[in-house]
Tab-separated table of C-alpha atoms in Angstrom:
chain	number	residue	atom	x	y	z
F	189	MET	CA	-14.750	11.424	-9.079
F	190	TYR	CA	-14.697	7.666	-8.868
F	191	ASP	CA	-13.559	6.412	-5.480
F	192	ARG	CA	-11.985	3.013	-5.531
F	193	PRO	CA	-14.354	0.676	-3.697
F	194	PRO	CA	-13.054	-1.831	-1.168
F	195	LEU	CA	-13.701	-4.725	-3.545
F	196	PHE	CA	-10.029	-5.302	-4.138
F	197	THR	CA	-8.811	-5.061	-0.561
F	198	PRO	CA	-6.895	-8.267	0.162
F	199	ALA	CA	-7.371	-10.102	3.391
F	200	ARG	CA	-4.633	-8.695	5.632
F	201	GLY	CA	-4.149	-11.682	7.861
F	202	ARG	CA	-6.419	-13.458	10.301
F	203	HIS	CA	-7.159	-13.631	13.968
F	204	ALA	CA	-9.525	-15.796	15.954
F	205	LEU	CA	-12.612	-14.305	17.575
F	206	ARG	CA	-13.103	-15.532	21.116
F	207	ALA	CA	-14.933	-18.842	21.000
F	208	THR	CA	-17.258	-17.651	23.737
F	209	ALA	CA	-18.490	-14.744	21.611
F	210	ALA	CA	-19.156	-17.067	18.687
F	211	ALA	CA	-20.987	-19.478	20.976
F	212	VAL	CA	-23.190	-16.698	22.323
F	213	ALA	CA	-24.092	-15.630	18.766
F	214	LEU	CA	-24.908	-19.190	17.759
F	215	CYS	CA	-26.918	-19.714	20.899
F	216	ALA	CA	-29.003	-16.646	20.117
F	217	VAL	CA	-29.846	-18.124	16.728
F	218	ALA	CA	-30.720	-21.486	18.209
F	219	LEU	CA	-33.083	-19.850	20.724
F	220	LEU	CA	-35.245	-18.733	17.800
F	221	THR	CA	-36.024	-22.378	17.080
F	222	ALA	CA	-35.632	-25.020	19.782
F	223	GLY	CA	-33.453	-23.413	22.408
F	224	CYS	CA	-29.741	-23.389	22.958
F	225	GLY	CA	-28.250	-26.722	23.915
F	226	SER	CA	-31.134	-28.901	22.747
F	227	SER	CA	-31.975	-29.804	19.117
F	228	GLN	CA	-28.919	-27.979	17.755
F	229	ASP	CA	-26.657	-30.052	19.984
F	230	THR	CA	-28.499	-33.196	18.892
F	231	ALA	CA	-28.036	-32.312	15.207
F	232	GLU	CA	-24.354	-31.562	15.723
F	233	GLY	CA	-23.936	-34.852	17.545
F	234	ALA	CA	-25.646	-36.734	14.741
F	235	ARG	CA	-23.336	-35.178	12.177
F	236	ALA	CA	-20.315	-36.025	14.302
F	237	THR	CA	-21.242	-39.699	14.580
F	238	ALA	CA	-22.507	-40.202	11.011
F	239	GLY	CA	-20.038	-41.664	8.539
F	240	PRO	CA	-18.828	-39.815	5.428
F	241	ALA	CA	-21.212	-39.452	2.481
F	242	ALA	CA	-20.561	-41.411	-0.695
F	243	GLY	CA	-17.515	-40.044	-2.491
F	244	PHE	CA	-16.328	-38.323	0.659
F	245	PRO	CA	-14.269	-37.290	2.569
F	246	VAL	CA	-12.897	-34.600	0.255
F	247	THR	CA	-9.929	-32.484	1.354
F	248	ILE	CA	-9.396	-29.063	-0.228
F	249	ASP	CA	-6.354	-26.809	0.149
F	250	ASN	CA	-7.638	-23.267	-0.368
F	251	CYS	CA	-5.492	-20.153	0.040
F	252	GLY	CA	-3.520	-21.706	2.893
F	253	VAL	CA	-6.528	-23.259	4.628
F	254	ARG	CA	-7.037	-27.034	4.499
F	255	THR	CA	-10.619	-28.256	4.904
F	256	THR	CA	-11.889	-31.828	4.941
F	257	TYR	CA	-15.554	-32.271	4.025
F	258	ASP	CA	-17.226	-35.477	5.220
F	259	ARG	CA	-20.329	-34.592	3.225
F	260	PRO	CA	-21.437	-31.825	0.852
F	261	PRO	CA	-22.326	-28.520	2.555
F	262	SER	CA	-26.072	-28.019	2.765
F	263	ARG	CA	-26.415	-24.400	3.979
F	264	VAL	CA	-24.173	-21.969	2.121
F	265	VAL	CA	-23.821	-18.201	2.291
F	266	THR	CA	-22.064	-16.628	-0.681
F	267	ILE	CA	-20.420	-13.221	-0.300
F	268	HIS	CA	-20.102	-11.404	-3.654
F	269	GLN	CA	-21.928	-12.242	-6.830
F	270	HIS	CA	-19.543	-14.449	-8.788
F	271	PRO	CA	-19.498	-17.317	-6.236
F	272	ALA	CA	-23.310	-17.240	-6.191
F	273	GLU	CA	-23.562	-17.441	-9.970
F	274	LEU	CA	-21.044	-20.280	-10.057
F	275	MET	CA	-23.084	-22.293	-7.560
F	276	LEU	CA	-26.321	-21.612	-9.430
F	277	ALA	CA	-24.736	-22.698	-12.718
F	278	LEU	CA	-23.870	-26.005	-10.998
F	279	GLY	CA	-27.516	-26.476	-9.983
F	280	LEU	CA	-26.852	-25.875	-6.275
F	281	LYS	CA	-29.611	-23.366	-5.486
F	282	ASP	CA	-31.119	-25.705	-2.894
F	283	ARG	CA	-27.876	-25.479	-0.872
F	284	MET	CA	-27.873	-21.645	-0.713
F	285	VAL	CA	-29.352	-19.831	2.284
F	286	GLY	CA	-28.028	-16.329	1.607
F	287	THR	CA	-26.182	-14.096	-0.827
F	288	ALA	CA	-24.567	-10.675	-0.442
F	289	PHE	CA	-22.970	-7.829	-2.403
F	290	PRO	CA	-24.315	-8.045	-5.971
F	291	ASP	CA	-21.992	-6.238	-8.416
F	292	SER	CA	-23.822	-6.376	-11.734
F	293	ALA	CA	-27.039	-7.514	-13.374
F	294	VAL	CA	-27.327	-11.266	-12.945
F	295	LEU	CA	-27.062	-13.481	-16.028
F	296	PRO	CA	-30.584	-13.757	-17.518
F	297	GLU	CA	-30.706	-17.547	-17.226
F	298	LEU	CA	-29.835	-17.326	-13.500
F	299	ARG	CA	-31.879	-14.255	-12.573
F	300	LYS	CA	-34.964	-16.035	-11.231
F	301	ALA	CA	-32.963	-18.480	-9.116
F	302	TYR	CA	-30.711	-15.720	-7.765
F	303	ALA	CA	-33.713	-13.582	-6.777
F	304	SER	CA	-35.181	-16.474	-4.774
F	305	ILE	CA	-32.217	-16.560	-2.369
F	306	PRO	CA	-32.306	-14.129	0.598
F	307	GLU	CA	-29.954	-11.171	0.221
F	308	LEU	CA	-28.245	-10.683	3.578
F	309	ALA	CA	-26.643	-7.314	2.799
F	310	GLU	CA	-25.922	-4.909	-0.048
F	311	ARG	CA	-22.220	-5.176	0.771
F	312	GLU	CA	-20.383	-7.689	2.954
F	313	PRO	CA	-22.683	-8.742	5.813
F	314	SER	CA	-21.542	-8.671	9.413
F	315	PHE	CA	-20.282	-11.795	11.131
F	316	GLU	CA	-23.432	-11.878	13.265
F	317	THR	CA	-25.728	-11.545	10.238
F	318	ILE	CA	-24.022	-14.480	8.582
F	319	LEU	CA	-24.331	-16.588	11.742
F	320	GLU	CA	-28.060	-15.874	11.855
F	321	ALA	CA	-28.436	-17.569	8.460
F	322	GLY	CA	-27.042	-20.774	10.021
F	323	PRO	CA	-24.532	-21.721	7.289
F	324	ASP	CA	-22.161	-24.650	7.324
F	325	LEU	CA	-20.032	-22.984	4.601
F	326	VAL	CA	-19.273	-19.376	3.651
F	327	TYR	CA	-17.968	-18.938	0.096
F	328	GLY	CA	-16.297	-15.572	-0.548
F	329	GLY	CA	-15.470	-13.952	-3.868
F	330	TYR	CA	-13.047	-11.162	-2.895
F	331	GLY	CA	-10.527	-11.223	-0.070
F	332	SER	CA	-12.701	-8.674	1.746
F	333	ALA	CA	-15.261	-11.436	2.374
F	334	PHE	CA	-13.018	-12.586	5.214
F	335	ALA	CA	-11.714	-9.210	6.392
F	336	GLU	CA	-10.102	-9.548	9.806
F	337	ASN	CA	-10.716	-5.898	10.711
F	338	GLU	CA	-14.451	-6.456	10.271
F	339	GLY	CA	-14.549	-9.593	12.403
F	340	ARG	CA	-14.998	-12.029	9.509
F	341	SER	CA	-11.663	-13.831	9.494
F	342	ARG	CA	-11.661	-17.428	8.349
F	343	GLU	CA	-10.448	-18.408	11.806
F	344	ALA	CA	-13.461	-16.688	13.363
F	345	PHE	CA	-15.787	-18.796	11.231
F	346	ALA	CA	-13.782	-21.935	12.050
F	347	ASP	CA	-14.182	-21.160	15.765
F	348	ALA	CA	-17.935	-21.015	15.151
F	349	GLY	CA	-17.874	-24.425	13.432
F	350	ILE	CA	-18.347	-22.996	9.925
F	351	ASP	CA	-16.161	-23.902	6.946
F	352	THR	CA	-14.961	-21.244	4.499
F	353	HIS	CA	-13.831	-21.150	0.888
F	354	LEU	CA	-12.224	-18.191	-0.901
F	355	ASN	CA	-12.192	-17.730	-4.665
F	356	ARG	CA	-8.707	-18.740	-5.813
F	357	GLU	CA	-8.153	-15.394	-7.533
F	358	TYR	CA	-7.450	-13.927	-4.107
F	359	CYS	CA	-4.860	-16.460	-3.049
F	360	GLY	CA	-2.358	-13.956	-4.477
F	361	ARG	CA	0.149	-16.413	-5.872
F	362	LYS	CA	0.447	-15.788	-9.593
F	363	ARG	CA	-1.098	-14.523	-12.791
F	364	VAL	CA	-4.723	-15.602	-13.119
F	365	THR	CA	-5.816	-17.438	-16.280
F	366	MET	CA	-8.875	-19.224	-17.597
F	367	GLU	CA	-7.425	-22.433	-16.162
F	368	ASP	CA	-7.997	-20.909	-12.720
F	369	THR	CA	-11.646	-20.453	-13.640
F	370	TYR	CA	-11.952	-24.059	-14.729
F	371	ASP	CA	-10.086	-25.285	-11.637
F	372	GLU	CA	-12.346	-23.231	-9.352
F	373	ILE	CA	-15.447	-24.775	-10.928
F	374	ARG	CA	-14.035	-28.284	-10.572
F	375	THR	CA	-13.053	-27.627	-6.953
F	376	VAL	CA	-16.543	-26.426	-6.059
F	377	GLY	CA	-17.930	-29.464	-7.870
F	378	ARG	CA	-15.810	-31.720	-5.635
F	379	ILE	CA	-16.874	-29.907	-2.459
F	380	PHE	CA	-20.545	-30.401	-3.307
F	381	GLY	CA	-20.233	-33.917	-4.701
F	382	VAL	CA	-21.201	-32.913	-8.265
F	383	PRO	CA	-17.945	-33.409	-10.228
F	384	ASN	CA	-19.773	-34.491	-13.395
F	385	ARG	CA	-21.787	-31.278	-13.453
F	386	ALA	CA	-18.581	-29.311	-12.967
F	387	ASP	CA	-16.842	-31.102	-15.831
F	388	GLN	CA	-19.812	-30.431	-18.118
F	389	LEU	CA	-19.908	-26.754	-17.177
F	390	VAL	CA	-16.167	-26.416	-17.802
F	391	ALA	CA	-16.561	-28.090	-21.212
F	392	ASP	CA	-19.401	-25.713	-22.152
F	393	LEU	CA	-17.461	-22.619	-21.074
F	394	ALA	CA	-14.264	-23.767	-22.800
F	395	ARG	CA	-16.228	-24.276	-26.026
F	396	ARG	CA	-17.557	-20.733	-25.757
F	397	VAL	CA	-14.040	-19.343	-25.248
F	398	ASN	CA	-12.520	-21.396	-28.061
F	399	THR	CA	-15.241	-20.381	-30.504
F	400	ALA	CA	-14.698	-16.676	-29.840
F	401	ALA	CA	-10.902	-17.007	-29.953
F	402	ALA	CA	-11.099	-18.828	-33.287
F	403	GLU	CA	-12.978	-15.894	-34.819
F	404	VAL	CA	-10.027	-13.535	-34.226
F	405	GLU	CA	-7.205	-16.009	-34.793
F	406	GLY	CA	-4.512	-14.494	-36.987
F	407	GLU	CA	-5.643	-10.893	-36.423
F	408	ASP	CA	-3.113	-8.314	-35.258
F	409	GLU	CA	-3.188	-7.719	-31.505
F	410	VAL	CA	-4.941	-4.461	-30.640
F	411	PRO	CA	-3.697	-2.427	-27.637
F	412	VAL	CA	-6.410	-2.235	-24.953
F	413	PHE	CA	-6.594	-0.070	-21.829
F	414	VAL	CA	-8.809	-1.243	-18.978
F	415	TYR	CA	-10.549	1.603	-17.147
F	416	ASP	CA	-11.999	0.564	-13.827
F	417	SER	CA	-12.224	3.941	-12.111
F	418	GLY	CA	-10.253	6.967	-10.969
F	419	ASP	CA	-9.786	10.614	-11.913
F	420	LYS	CA	-6.411	11.808	-10.615
F	421	ALA	CA	-4.969	8.427	-11.612
F	422	ALA	CA	-6.395	5.511	-13.559
F	423	PHE	CA	-7.239	2.356	-11.647
F	424	THR	CA	-6.613	-0.431	-14.148
F	425	ALA	CA	-6.155	-4.182	-14.555
F	426	GLY	CA	-2.570	-5.376	-14.243
F	427	GLY	CA	-0.722	-8.345	-15.633
F	428	ARG	CA	-1.843	-10.752	-12.922
F	429	SER	CA	-5.533	-10.129	-13.556
F	430	LEU	CA	-7.831	-12.455	-15.422
F	431	GLY	CA	-8.752	-9.415	-17.514
F	432	THR	CA	-5.325	-9.538	-19.171
F	433	GLU	CA	-5.914	-13.143	-20.195
F	434	LEU	CA	-9.399	-12.357	-21.524
F	435	ILE	CA	-8.039	-9.514	-23.644
F	436	ARG	CA	-5.341	-11.807	-25.059
F	437	LEU	CA	-7.860	-14.510	-25.962
F	438	ALA	CA	-9.993	-11.853	-27.670
F	439	GLY	CA	-7.146	-10.745	-29.917
F	440	GLY	CA	-5.911	-7.789	-27.892
F	441	GLU	CA	-3.054	-6.823	-25.608
F	442	ASN	CA	-3.449	-5.149	-22.223
F	443	VAL	CA	-1.248	-2.053	-22.410
F	444	PHE	CA	-0.541	-2.432	-18.680
F	445	ALA	CA	0.242	-6.141	-18.710
F	446	ASP	CA	3.629	-5.212	-17.223
F	447	LEU	CA	1.923	-3.982	-14.021
F	448	ASP	CA	2.804	-6.772	-11.574
F	449	ASP	CA	-0.504	-6.871	-9.744
F	450	VAL	CA	-4.151	-7.783	-10.246
F	451	PHE	CA	-5.181	-4.107	-10.160
F	452	GLY	CA	-3.248	-0.897	-9.672
F	453	ASP	CA	-3.017	2.856	-10.295
F	454	VAL	CA	-1.258	4.284	-13.353
F	455	SER	CA	-0.831	7.881	-14.459
F	456	TRP	CA	-2.766	9.422	-17.323
F	457	GLU	CA	0.577	10.271	-18.916
F	458	GLN	CA	1.294	6.527	-19.084
F	459	VAL	CA	-2.079	5.920	-20.710
F	460	VAL	CA	-1.296	8.530	-23.368
F	461	GLU	CA	2.170	7.071	-24.003
F	462	ARG	CA	0.821	3.552	-24.586
F	463	GLU	CA	-1.730	4.668	-27.199
F	464	PRO	CA	-4.559	2.196	-26.601
F	465	GLU	CA	-6.913	1.701	-29.530
F	466	VAL	CA	-9.733	0.276	-27.405
F	467	ILE	CA	-10.824	1.042	-23.831
F	468	ALA	CA	-12.526	-1.713	-21.822
F	469	VAL	CA	-14.747	-0.070	-19.213
F	470	TYR	CA	-15.556	-2.135	-16.147
F	471	ASP	CA	-19.136	-1.745	-14.986
F	472	TYR	CA	-20.239	-2.407	-11.413
F	473	ALA	CA	-22.329	-0.903	-8.641
F	474	GLY	CA	-20.779	1.891	-6.614
F	475	ALA	CA	-18.223	3.140	-9.157
F	476	GLY	CA	-20.339	5.508	-11.231
F	477	SER	CA	-22.351	4.676	-14.337
F	478	VAL	CA	-20.675	3.595	-17.550
F	479	GLU	CA	-21.925	6.732	-19.270
F	480	ARG	CA	-20.337	8.924	-16.605
F	481	LYS	CA	-17.069	7.040	-17.013
F	482	LYS	CA	-17.145	7.516	-20.782
F	483	GLU	CA	-18.007	11.204	-20.427
F	484	PHE	CA	-15.120	11.681	-18.022
F	485	LEU	CA	-12.614	10.028	-20.364
F	486	LEU	CA	-13.869	11.898	-23.427
F	487	SER	CA	-13.757	15.235	-21.605
F	488	GLN	CA	-10.079	15.062	-20.633
F	489	PRO	CA	-7.926	17.310	-22.873
F	490	ALA	CA	-4.827	15.245	-22.096
F	491	LEU	CA	-6.458	12.166	-23.642
F	492	ARG	CA	-7.816	13.718	-26.817
F	493	ASP	CA	-5.080	12.230	-29.047
F	494	VAL	CA	-5.366	8.716	-27.626
F	495	PRO	CA	-6.654	6.577	-30.542
F	496	ALA	CA	-9.402	4.941	-28.456
F	497	ILE	CA	-10.683	8.352	-27.321
F	498	ARG	CA	-10.394	9.927	-30.766
F	499	ASN	CA	-12.403	7.072	-32.296
F	500	LYS	CA	-14.695	6.537	-29.272
F	501	ARG	CA	-13.943	2.824	-29.142
F	502	PHE	CA	-15.244	1.389	-25.888
F	503	VAL	CA	-16.129	-2.122	-24.771
F	504	VAL	CA	-18.234	-2.380	-21.614
F	505	LEU	CA	-17.767	-5.402	-19.351
F	506	PRO	CA	-19.556	-6.211	-16.094
F	507	LEU	CA	-16.918	-6.522	-13.395
F	508	THR	CA	-18.209	-10.015	-12.619
F	509	ALA	CA	-17.286	-11.024	-16.182
F	510	THR	CA	-13.614	-10.324	-15.475
F	511	LEU	CA	-13.333	-12.508	-12.370
F	512	VAL	CA	-12.817	-16.200	-11.717
F	513	GLY	CA	-16.358	-17.398	-12.297
F	514	ILE	CA	-18.671	-18.463	-15.102
F	515	ARG	CA	-18.923	-14.966	-16.644
F	516	SER	CA	-15.322	-14.850	-17.891
F	517	ALA	CA	-16.128	-17.163	-20.810
F	518	TYR	CA	-18.861	-14.761	-21.945
F	519	ALA	CA	-16.448	-11.820	-21.677
F	520	VAL	CA	-14.078	-13.248	-24.304
F	521	GLU	CA	-16.738	-12.991	-27.019
F	522	ASP	CA	-17.830	-9.512	-25.905
F	523	LEU	CA	-14.233	-8.309	-25.983
F	524	ALA	CA	-13.491	-9.983	-29.311
F	525	ARG	CA	-16.489	-8.273	-30.916
F	526	GLY	CA	-15.357	-4.916	-29.572
F	527	ILE	CA	-11.683	-5.338	-30.476
F	528	HIS	CA	-12.161	-7.010	-33.884
F	529	PRO	CA	-15.686	-6.135	-35.070
F	530	GLU	CA	-14.700	-6.941	-38.655
F	531	SER	CA	-14.273	-10.610	-37.690
F	532	PHE	CA	-17.945	-10.817	-36.695
F	533	ALA	CA	-19.462	-8.867	-39.586
């Protein structure tokens, strides 16, 4: 019923596109303005000879790729929604020349700014489409942003003279926590030369998290099952996911915290055995509506004795709220209210 979308496909390695192909694509873009080999070459030469901007150079190690920035990027394409919202929250709209692949409704306070940025594609744009936007940096949210099999490897962008940054959640090293969210914000602040804004944003988000966590402090942990999608099996959040950390901060316990992955499939028999009292439903485009997901869960005879199903206890979270980005701080309060409503009465 609910096909797993390719949002969680990790980058499977990288290969370099031929430099000549990248040059041809860039030349085609340049011809739309002043012709290949003229003003673009002059601009590139000026950047090469200019000294570093104040506070730069900045060197960032990101998922095995080391990048040195002599100045803040000025033309950025974001692939997936959470990097775009993070940049907007840092006041960097004027640096953004394209977005792609919105997952959920944008935060109300960012909606107008987000709508003003050109959307390059409903899903991940092609390599050529990204080149046409003329970015100096591509910032990806999921590993699929830089999918080798679709011609968007990080090496391909490097060959075209374009820097890349991947959300740290997809570096695949360890369990993801709120500290990863704060570190990602600070890293982006360094890249764009706005560390003070980043520190202020982190402080604001941490206050939001701490306030919600304080409301449920001392309450018994409630077992929570995350339902992303799936019918024959349940696609759920594992122990390495940020979702597990958010549930813990909200006074719950992910019943599949022992799943050693960010996401994975589990059987319905396992769901029944672990007796969740609350089900967190992830909401995003392309995976069926929340109401359809609820109807599916409630209609399954095998689940009828699960406490969460029997009592119809659901908490709905936008997928973007469960990722390394600014939404995760908001998710803690939403989860806490759903898991411990008595604490907010």
